[in-house]
Coordinates of C-alpha atoms in Angstrom, one line a residue:
M1 CA 113.2 101.0 81.6
A2 CA 114.2 104.5 80.4
A3 CA 114.6 107.4 82.8
R4 CA 111.7 109.3 84.2
H5 CA 110.6 112.8 83.0
G6 CA 112.7 115.4 84.7
D7 CA 110.9 118.5 83.5
E8 CA 107.8 120.3 84.9
D9 CA 105.1 122.0 82.8
G10 CA 104.5 125.6 83.7
P11 CA 100.9 126.3 84.9
G12 CA 98.5 126.6 82.1
S13 CA 101.0 125.5 79.6
G14 CA 99.4 124.6 76.3
S15 CA 102.3 122.7 75.0
G16 CA 102.2 119.0 74.1
P17 CA 103.6 116.3 76.3
A18 CA 107.3 116.0 77.0
S19 CA 109.2 113.5 74.9
H20 CA 108.2 110.0 75.8
L21 CA 111.2 108.7 77.8
T22 CA 109.6 105.3 78.3
S23 CA 109.3 103.5 75.0
P24 CA 106.2 101.4 75.0
A25 CA 106.4 97.7 74.2
P26 CA 104.3 96.4 71.4
P27 CA 100.6 96.8 72.0
A28 CA 98.7 94.0 73.6
S29 CA 97.3 91.7 71.0
E30 CA 94.2 93.0 69.3
S31 CA 93.1 89.4 68.9
A32 CA 92.8 89.0 72.6
P33 CA 89.3 88.4 73.9
A34 CA 87.4 91.8 74.1
T35 CA 85.4 90.7 77.1
A36 CA 86.2 90.3 80.7
S37 CA 86.5 86.9 82.3
P38 CA 83.3 84.9 83.0
S39 CA 83.6 85.6 86.7
A40 CA 83.6 89.3 86.0
S41 CA 80.5 89.0 83.8
P42 CA 80.6 92.4 82.1
S43 CA 77.5 93.3 80.1
G44 CA 77.8 94.4 76.5
P45 CA 80.7 94.2 74.1
E46 CA 84.4 94.8 74.7
G47 CA 84.3 94.7 78.5
S48 CA 81.6 97.4 78.8
V49 CA 79.4 97.6 81.9
S50 CA 76.3 99.3 82.8
G51 CA 76.7 102.5 84.7
G52 CA 74.9 103.6 87.9
S53 CA 71.5 105.1 88.2
A54 CA 72.4 108.7 88.9
S55 CA 70.7 111.1 86.6
E56 CA 72.6 112.8 83.8
G57 CA 72.3 116.5 83.3
S58 CA 74.2 119.0 81.2
G59 CA 74.5 121.5 84.0
T60 CA 74.7 119.8 87.4
G61 CA 74.5 116.1 86.7
G62 CA 77.4 114.1 88.0
G63 CA 76.5 110.5 87.2
S64 CA 75.4 108.6 84.2
G65 CA 71.9 107.6 83.2
T66 CA 70.6 104.1 83.8
G67 CA 72.2 101.7 81.2
T68 CA 75.1 103.9 80.4
R69 CA 78.0 101.8 79.1
I70 CA 81.7 102.5 79.1
T71 CA 83.5 100.5 76.4
L72 CA 87.0 99.8 75.3
D73 CA 86.2 102.0 72.3
D74 CA 85.3 104.9 74.6
I75 CA 88.7 104.6 76.3
R76 CA 90.5 104.4 73.0
G77 CA 88.6 107.5 71.9
A78 CA 89.7 109.2 75.1
Q79 CA 93.3 108.2 74.4
K80 CA 93.1 110.0 71.0
S81 CA 91.6 113.1 72.6
L82 CA 94.5 113.2 75.1
S83 CA 97.2 112.9 72.4
G84 CA 99.5 115.9 72.8
V85 CA 97.8 116.7 76.2
S86 CA 98.7 114.1 78.8
R87 CA 102.1 112.4 79.1
L88 CA 102.8 108.7 78.6
T89 CA 104.1 108.3 82.1
A90 CA 107.1 106.1 82.8
L91 CA 107.0 102.5 84.0
E92 CA 109.7 102.1 86.6
G93 CA 110.9 98.8 88.1
S94 CA 111.3 98.3 91.8
R95 CA 114.1 95.8 92.7
Y96 CA 113.1 95.9 96.4
L97 CA 109.5 95.1 95.9
S98 CA 110.4 92.6 93.2
G99 CA 112.5 90.8 95.7
L100 CA 109.6 90.7 98.2
V101 CA 107.0 89.5 95.7
G102 CA 109.3 87.1 94.0
A103 CA 108.4 88.5 90.6
P104 CA 108.9 91.8 88.7
V105 CA 107.1 94.8 90.2
H106 CA 106.8 98.1 88.3
F107 CA 105.5 101.5 89.2
K108 CA 103.2 103.3 86.8
C109 CA 104.3 106.9 87.6
E110 CA 101.2 109.0 87.3
N111 CA 102.8 111.2 90.0
L112 CA 104.9 112.5 87.1
Q113 CA 101.8 113.3 85.0
R114 CA 101.1 117.0 84.2
T115 CA 99.5 118.6 87.3
G116 CA 101.1 115.8 89.4
S117 CA 98.3 113.2 89.1
F118 CA 96.1 111.2 86.7
K119 CA 93.2 113.6 87.1
L120 CA 94.1 115.7 84.0
R121 CA 93.1 112.7 81.9
G122 CA 89.5 112.4 82.9
G123 CA 89.0 116.2 83.4
Y124 CA 90.2 116.9 79.9
V125 CA 88.1 114.2 78.2
R126 CA 85.0 115.4 80.1
I127 CA 85.4 119.1 79.2
A128 CA 86.4 118.3 75.6
G129 CA 83.1 116.5 75.2
L130 CA 80.9 119.5 76.2
S131 CA 78.8 121.3 73.6
P132 CA 79.8 124.8 72.5
E133 CA 76.9 126.1 74.6
E134 CA 78.1 124.2 77.7
R135 CA 81.6 125.4 77.2
A136 CA 80.4 129.0 77.0
A137 CA 78.7 128.6 80.4
G138 CA 82.0 127.5 82.0
V139 CA 82.7 124.6 84.3
V140 CA 82.8 124.2 88.1
A141 CA 84.5 121.6 90.3
A142 CA 85.1 120.8 93.9
S143 CA 88.3 119.3 95.2
A144 CA 91.0 119.4 97.9
G145 CA 93.7 119.3 95.3
N146 CA 94.3 116.9 92.4
H147 CA 91.0 117.1 90.6
A148 CA 91.1 120.9 91.1
Q149 CA 94.4 121.1 89.3
G150 CA 93.4 118.7 86.6
V151 CA 90.2 120.6 85.8
A152 CA 91.9 124.0 85.9
L153 CA 94.6 123.0 83.4
A154 CA 92.1 121.1 81.2
A155 CA 89.8 124.0 81.0
S156 CA 92.6 126.4 80.2
L157 CA 93.9 124.2 77.4
L158 CA 90.4 124.1 76.0
G159 CA 89.7 127.8 76.5
V160 CA 86.9 127.3 79.0
R161 CA 86.3 129.4 82.1
S162 CA 86.7 127.4 85.3
T163 CA 85.7 127.9 88.9
V164 CA 87.0 125.5 91.6
F165 CA 85.7 125.2 95.1
M166 CA 88.3 124.0 97.7
P167 CA 88.0 123.5 101.4
E168 CA 89.2 126.3 103.6
G169 CA 91.9 124.1 105.0
A170 CA 93.3 123.0 101.6
P171 CA 97.1 123.1 101.5
L172 CA 98.4 126.5 100.2
P173 CA 100.6 125.0 97.4
K174 CA 97.5 123.2 96.0
I175 CA 95.4 126.4 96.1
A176 CA 98.2 128.4 94.4
A177 CA 98.8 125.7 91.7
T178 CA 95.0 125.6 90.9
R179 CA 95.0 129.4 90.5
E180 CA 98.1 129.4 88.4
Y181 CA 96.6 126.8 86.0
G182 CA 93.8 129.3 85.3
A183 CA 90.9 128.6 87.6
E184 CA 89.1 131.0 89.9
V185 CA 89.4 129.4 93.3
R186 CA 86.7 129.8 96.0
L187 CA 87.4 128.5 99.5
Y188 CA 84.3 127.1 101.2
G189 CA 83.7 124.6 104.0
Q190 CA 85.9 122.4 106.2
I191 CA 85.4 119.1 104.4
V192 CA 85.1 118.2 100.7
D193 CA 81.4 117.2 101.1
E194 CA 80.6 120.8 102.1
T195 CA 82.7 122.1 99.2
M196 CA 81.0 119.7 96.8
R197 CA 77.5 121.0 97.8
A198 CA 78.7 124.6 97.3
A199 CA 80.0 123.8 93.8
K200 CA 76.7 122.1 92.8
E201 CA 74.7 125.1 94.1
Y202 CA 77.0 127.4 92.0
A203 CA 76.3 125.2 89.0
E204 CA 72.6 125.4 89.4
R205 CA 72.7 129.1 90.0
T206 CA 75.0 130.0 87.1
G207 CA 74.5 127.2 84.5
A208 CA 78.1 126.2 84.7
V209 CA 78.7 122.5 84.1
F210 CA 79.7 120.6 87.2
I211 CA 82.7 118.3 86.6
H212 CA 82.4 115.4 89.0
P213 CA 85.8 114.0 90.2
F214 CA 84.8 110.3 89.5
D215 CA 81.1 109.7 88.8
H216 CA 80.8 110.3 85.1
P217 CA 81.5 108.0 82.1
D218 CA 83.8 110.6 80.4
I219 CA 85.9 110.9 83.5
I220 CA 86.2 107.1 83.8
A221 CA 87.0 106.8 80.1
G222 CA 89.8 109.3 80.5
Q223 CA 91.3 107.6 83.5
G224 CA 91.0 104.3 81.7
T225 CA 93.8 105.4 79.3
V226 CA 96.2 104.5 82.2
G227 CA 95.1 100.9 81.7
L228 CA 95.8 101.0 78.0
E229 CA 99.3 102.3 78.7
I230 CA 100.0 99.7 81.2
L231 CA 99.2 96.9 78.7
E232 CA 101.4 98.6 76.1
Q233 CA 104.3 99.1 78.4
C234 CA 104.1 95.8 80.3
P235 CA 102.3 93.3 78.0
E236 CA 103.3 90.4 80.3
V237 CA 101.5 92.0 83.4
R238 CA 99.6 89.6 85.6
T239 CA 98.3 91.9 88.4
V240 CA 97.5 95.6 88.4
V241 CA 97.1 97.3 91.8
V242 CA 95.4 100.7 92.1
G243 CA 94.1 102.9 94.9
I244 CA 90.4 103.5 95.1
G245 CA 88.6 106.6 96.4
G246 CA 85.4 107.2 94.6
G247 CA 86.5 104.7 92.0
G248 CA 87.0 106.5 88.7
L249 CA 90.6 105.4 88.2
A250 CA 90.1 101.8 89.2
A251 CA 86.9 101.5 87.1
G252 CA 88.6 102.9 84.0
I253 CA 91.6 100.7 84.3
A254 CA 89.5 97.7 84.9
V255 CA 87.4 98.2 81.8
A256 CA 90.5 98.7 79.6
V257 CA 92.5 95.8 81.1
K258 CA 89.7 93.2 81.3
A259 CA 88.6 94.0 77.7
L260 CA 92.0 93.2 76.3
R261 CA 93.5 90.9 79.0
P262 CA 90.7 89.2 81.0
D263 CA 93.4 87.0 82.7
V264 CA 95.0 90.0 84.4
R265 CA 94.0 90.4 88.1
V266 CA 92.9 93.9 89.1
V267 CA 93.2 94.7 92.8
G268 CA 91.9 97.9 94.4
V269 CA 93.2 99.4 97.6
Q270 CA 91.5 101.6 100.1
A271 CA 92.7 103.3 103.3
E272 CA 91.3 101.3 106.3
G273 CA 89.8 104.5 107.8
A274 CA 88.0 105.5 104.6
A275 CA 87.0 102.2 103.1
A276 CA 83.5 102.6 101.7
Y277 CA 83.9 99.9 99.0
P278 CA 84.0 96.7 101.2
P279 CA 80.7 97.4 102.9
S280 CA 79.2 98.6 99.6
L281 CA 80.3 95.5 97.7
A282 CA 78.9 93.3 100.6
V283 CA 75.4 94.7 100.1
G284 CA 75.6 95.2 96.3
R285 CA 75.1 99.0 96.3
P286 CA 77.0 102.2 97.3
V287 CA 76.7 103.0 101.0
T288 CA 78.0 105.9 102.9
I289 CA 80.5 105.6 105.7
D290 CA 80.5 108.2 108.5
A291 CA 83.5 110.5 109.0
P292 CA 86.2 108.8 106.9
V293 CA 89.6 109.4 108.5
T294 CA 93.0 108.9 106.7
M295 CA 96.1 110.9 105.8
A296 CA 95.4 109.8 102.2
D297 CA 93.1 112.7 101.2
G298 CA 93.2 111.6 97.5
I299 CA 91.2 108.5 98.4
K300 CA 89.3 109.9 101.4
V301 CA 85.8 109.4 100.0
G302 CA 82.8 108.5 102.1
R303 CA 80.6 106.9 99.3
P304 CA 81.5 105.1 96.1
G305 CA 80.3 106.8 92.8
D306 CA 77.3 105.1 91.2
V307 CA 78.9 104.7 87.9
P308 CA 82.3 103.4 89.0
F309 CA 80.7 101.2 91.7
Q310 CA 79.0 98.9 89.2
I311 CA 82.1 98.6 87.1
I312 CA 84.3 97.8 90.1
E313 CA 81.7 95.3 91.4
N314 CA 81.8 93.5 88.0
L315 CA 85.4 93.8 87.0
V316 CA 87.7 94.4 89.9
D317 CA 88.8 91.1 91.4
E318 CA 89.5 92.2 95.0
V319 CA 89.5 95.3 97.2
R320 CA 92.0 95.4 100.1
T321 CA 92.5 97.9 102.9
V322 CA 95.8 99.3 104.3
T323 CA 96.6 101.0 107.6
E324 CA 98.0 104.4 108.2
D325 CA 101.3 102.8 109.3
E326 CA 101.4 100.9 106.1
L327 CA 100.7 104.0 104.0
S328 CA 103.5 105.9 105.8
S329 CA 106.0 103.0 105.3
A330 CA 105.0 102.9 101.6
L331 CA 105.5 106.6 101.1
L332 CA 108.9 106.4 102.8
L333 CA 109.9 103.4 100.5
C334 CA 108.9 105.3 97.4
L335 CA 111.1 108.3 98.5
E336 CA 114.1 106.3 99.6
R337 CA 114.2 103.4 97.3
A338 CA 112.6 104.7 94.1
K339 CA 113.5 108.4 94.5
L340 CA 109.8 109.2 93.8
V341 CA 107.7 111.8 95.6
V342 CA 104.3 110.2 96.1
E343 CA 101.3 111.3 98.1
P344 CA 99.7 108.9 100.6
A345 CA 96.9 108.0 98.2
G346 CA 99.4 107.3 95.4
A347 CA 101.4 105.1 97.7
S348 CA 98.4 102.9 98.7
P349 CA 99.2 100.1 96.1
V350 CA 102.7 100.0 97.5
A351 CA 101.3 99.7 101.0
A352 CA 99.3 96.7 99.9
L353 CA 102.3 95.0 98.3
L354 CA 104.3 95.6 101.5
S355 CA 101.6 94.2 103.7
A356 CA 101.2 90.9 101.9
P357 CA 103.8 90.5 99.1
E358 CA 103.4 86.8 98.7
S359 CA 99.8 87.2 97.7
F360 CA 100.4 89.0 94.4
E361 CA 101.2 87.2 91.1
G362 CA 103.8 88.9 89.0
P363 CA 104.6 90.8 87.0
V364 CA 102.8 93.4 89.0
V365 CA 102.1 97.0 88.1
A366 CA 101.4 99.4 91.0
V367 CA 99.8 102.7 89.9
L368 CA 101.3 105.6 91.7
S369 CA 98.3 107.9 91.1
G370 CA 99.7 111.2 92.4
G371 CA 102.5 113.1 93.9
N372 CA 100.9 116.3 95.2
V373 CA 101.7 116.3 98.9
D374 CA 102.0 119.3 101.1
P375 CA 105.6 119.7 102.4
L376 CA 104.4 120.0 106.0
L377 CA 102.3 116.9 105.7
M378 CA 105.2 115.1 104.1
Q379 CA 107.3 116.0 107.1
R380 CA 104.8 114.5 109.5
I381 CA 104.2 111.4 107.3
L382 CA 107.9 110.7 107.0
R383 CA 108.4 110.9 110.7
H384 CA 105.4 108.5 111.1
G385 CA 106.8 106.2 108.5
M386 CA 110.2 106.1 110.2
A387 CA 108.5 105.3 113.5
A388 CA 106.5 102.5 111.8
A389 CA 109.8 101.1 110.3
G390 CA 111.5 101.2 113.7
R391 CA 113.8 104.0 112.7
Y392 CA 112.4 106.7 115.0
L393 CA 111.8 106.0 118.7
S394 CA 110.1 108.2 121.3
L395 CA 110.6 107.4 124.9
R396 CA 109.6 109.0 128.2
L397 CA 111.4 108.1 131.5
R398 CA 112.2 109.5 134.9
L399 CA 115.5 110.0 136.5
T400 CA 117.0 111.5 139.7
D401 CA 117.1 115.3 139.6
R402 CA 120.8 116.0 140.3
P403 CA 123.7 117.5 138.4
G404 CA 125.0 115.2 135.7
A405 CA 121.9 113.0 135.6
L406 CA 121.0 114.0 132.0
A407 CA 124.6 113.6 130.8
T408 CA 124.7 110.1 132.3
L409 CA 121.5 109.2 130.5
L410 CA 122.9 110.5 127.2
G411 CA 126.0 108.5 127.8
V412 CA 124.0 105.3 128.0
L413 CA 122.3 106.1 124.7
S414 CA 125.7 106.7 123.1
T415 CA 126.8 103.2 124.0
V416 CA 124.0 101.7 121.9
D417 CA 124.6 104.1 119.0
A418 CA 121.2 105.9 119.3
N419 CA 121.2 109.3 117.8
V420 CA 119.3 111.9 119.9
L421 CA 117.1 114.2 117.8
D422 CA 115.3 116.0 120.6
V423 CA 115.3 116.2 124.4
S424 CA 112.6 117.6 126.6
H425 CA 113.6 117.9 130.3
V426 CA 110.8 118.6 132.8
R427 CA 111.7 119.3 136.4
T428 CA 108.5 121.1 137.6
N429 CA 105.4 119.0 137.4
P430 CA 102.9 118.0 140.2
R431 CA 103.2 114.3 139.3
L432 CA 106.9 114.3 139.9
G433 CA 108.6 113.8 143.3
L434 CA 110.8 116.5 144.8
S435 CA 114.0 114.7 143.6
E436 CA 112.6 113.6 140.2
A437 CA 112.8 114.9 136.7
E438 CA 111.1 113.6 133.6
V439 CA 112.8 113.3 130.2
E440 CA 111.1 112.8 126.8
L441 CA 113.5 111.7 124.1
H442 CA 113.2 111.4 120.3
L443 CA 115.8 109.1 118.9
E444 CA 116.9 108.1 115.4
T445 CA 117.3 104.3 115.4
K446 CA 118.2 101.6 112.9
G447 CA 115.2 99.3 113.0
P448 CA 113.0 97.4 115.4
D449 CA 115.8 95.3 116.8
H450 CA 117.8 98.4 117.5
C451 CA 114.8 100.0 119.3
E452 CA 114.6 97.0 121.6
D453 CA 118.4 97.2 122.2
V454 CA 117.9 100.9 123.3
R455 CA 115.1 100.0 125.7
E456 CA 117.1 97.1 127.2
A457 CA 120.2 99.3 127.7
L458 CA 118.1 101.9 129.6
R459 CA 116.4 99.3 131.7
G460 CA 119.8 97.7 132.4
A461 CA 121.1 101.1 133.6
G462 CA 118.2 101.3 136.1
Y463 CA 115.8 103.6 134.2
T464 CA 112.1 103.1 134.2
V465 CA 110.9 103.5 130.6
M466 CA 107.3 104.7 130.5
A467 CA 106.7 104.9 126.7

């Protein structure tokens, strides 16, 4: 594969895409069956499926009307609309994951898309499809980051006024980027659900068109262009793995892939603490989970979208969940092995591959959906990932409070080649005896076996390890 894009678009840039550094392979055969596999049972031609039952409205509607269909032709039309706007993002091979899976594994690098995620695709297609009257009224969106930036840039490119509501605790770099792409940013609420309500109220009050992050056919068609590119760049693909929040990206990819290659397996991935799809699929309708919790804010959605849910129910072969430790390890792998900055939501497909590599048939394409991660969060995640990988060890132990005791302890650690990052030495605490001190250590280690060697060396030297 060719090298990745190395440039960055300036905020609000109206220029076309950077030169395509990944040369696409010949397109998937047009003679391939244009319907999904029998098990998927899509309704209508060319892999289309019925949308959800949410009402459609020009001003505040987010979902599609009953019977709405999203077809391969819709996605191809979206691809034409995005020509000169979105990038054909690179497909990068991963030798490490290929070794684990026993077959080629590639990353679809939407983290290198303009605005740092796939969200520009759907946002642009949605706004481009508005009537002149709707454009004149402006658009409004709610997002903690990626959708905000995608809508802001799309609106600027199309000459449409945009207002974006973001949570008060949204990372400052994401707020600044959204403003620089041309949107008026309003901070409201502590969670995205509160922000979403404020954006919808604004739409009702002003007549601005609400741009839903995932629950609209145009959004899904735009995101589905990722699926077309995957088939062009890797025609031999057998499995596509993609993260799921509300479901727009997974639904769009599934429609495109199943229409042209019904034999390809599509696997969705959710964070364990924010997994609304498994219970929804179990009962056959979207259900809401209470207080989703995950570091992966890009897929932290408490309820599936009506439109994407029905598509995913019909066309996605499996939905898996991954833990926070697995997400941290995946992000660390992307950074160290692939030299790619990926946010936790974007790393979720990699986490799934790491957790059960033998269960995926290759070649595999893992969609890295975004790379917009706050540096402070990245710092915490990397530390968490290093701990999960056995490369960062925290210990608490007690020793005799006498001169030289701490030096003796550090000498023991040096014999097992443990690098001390931080030491906290507590001598005054009611729980300590008169001749005791407590030491908390943060160590850099070389893996799980080395961590156990460190503990054994400390125990052997007579220390009681408490954590």
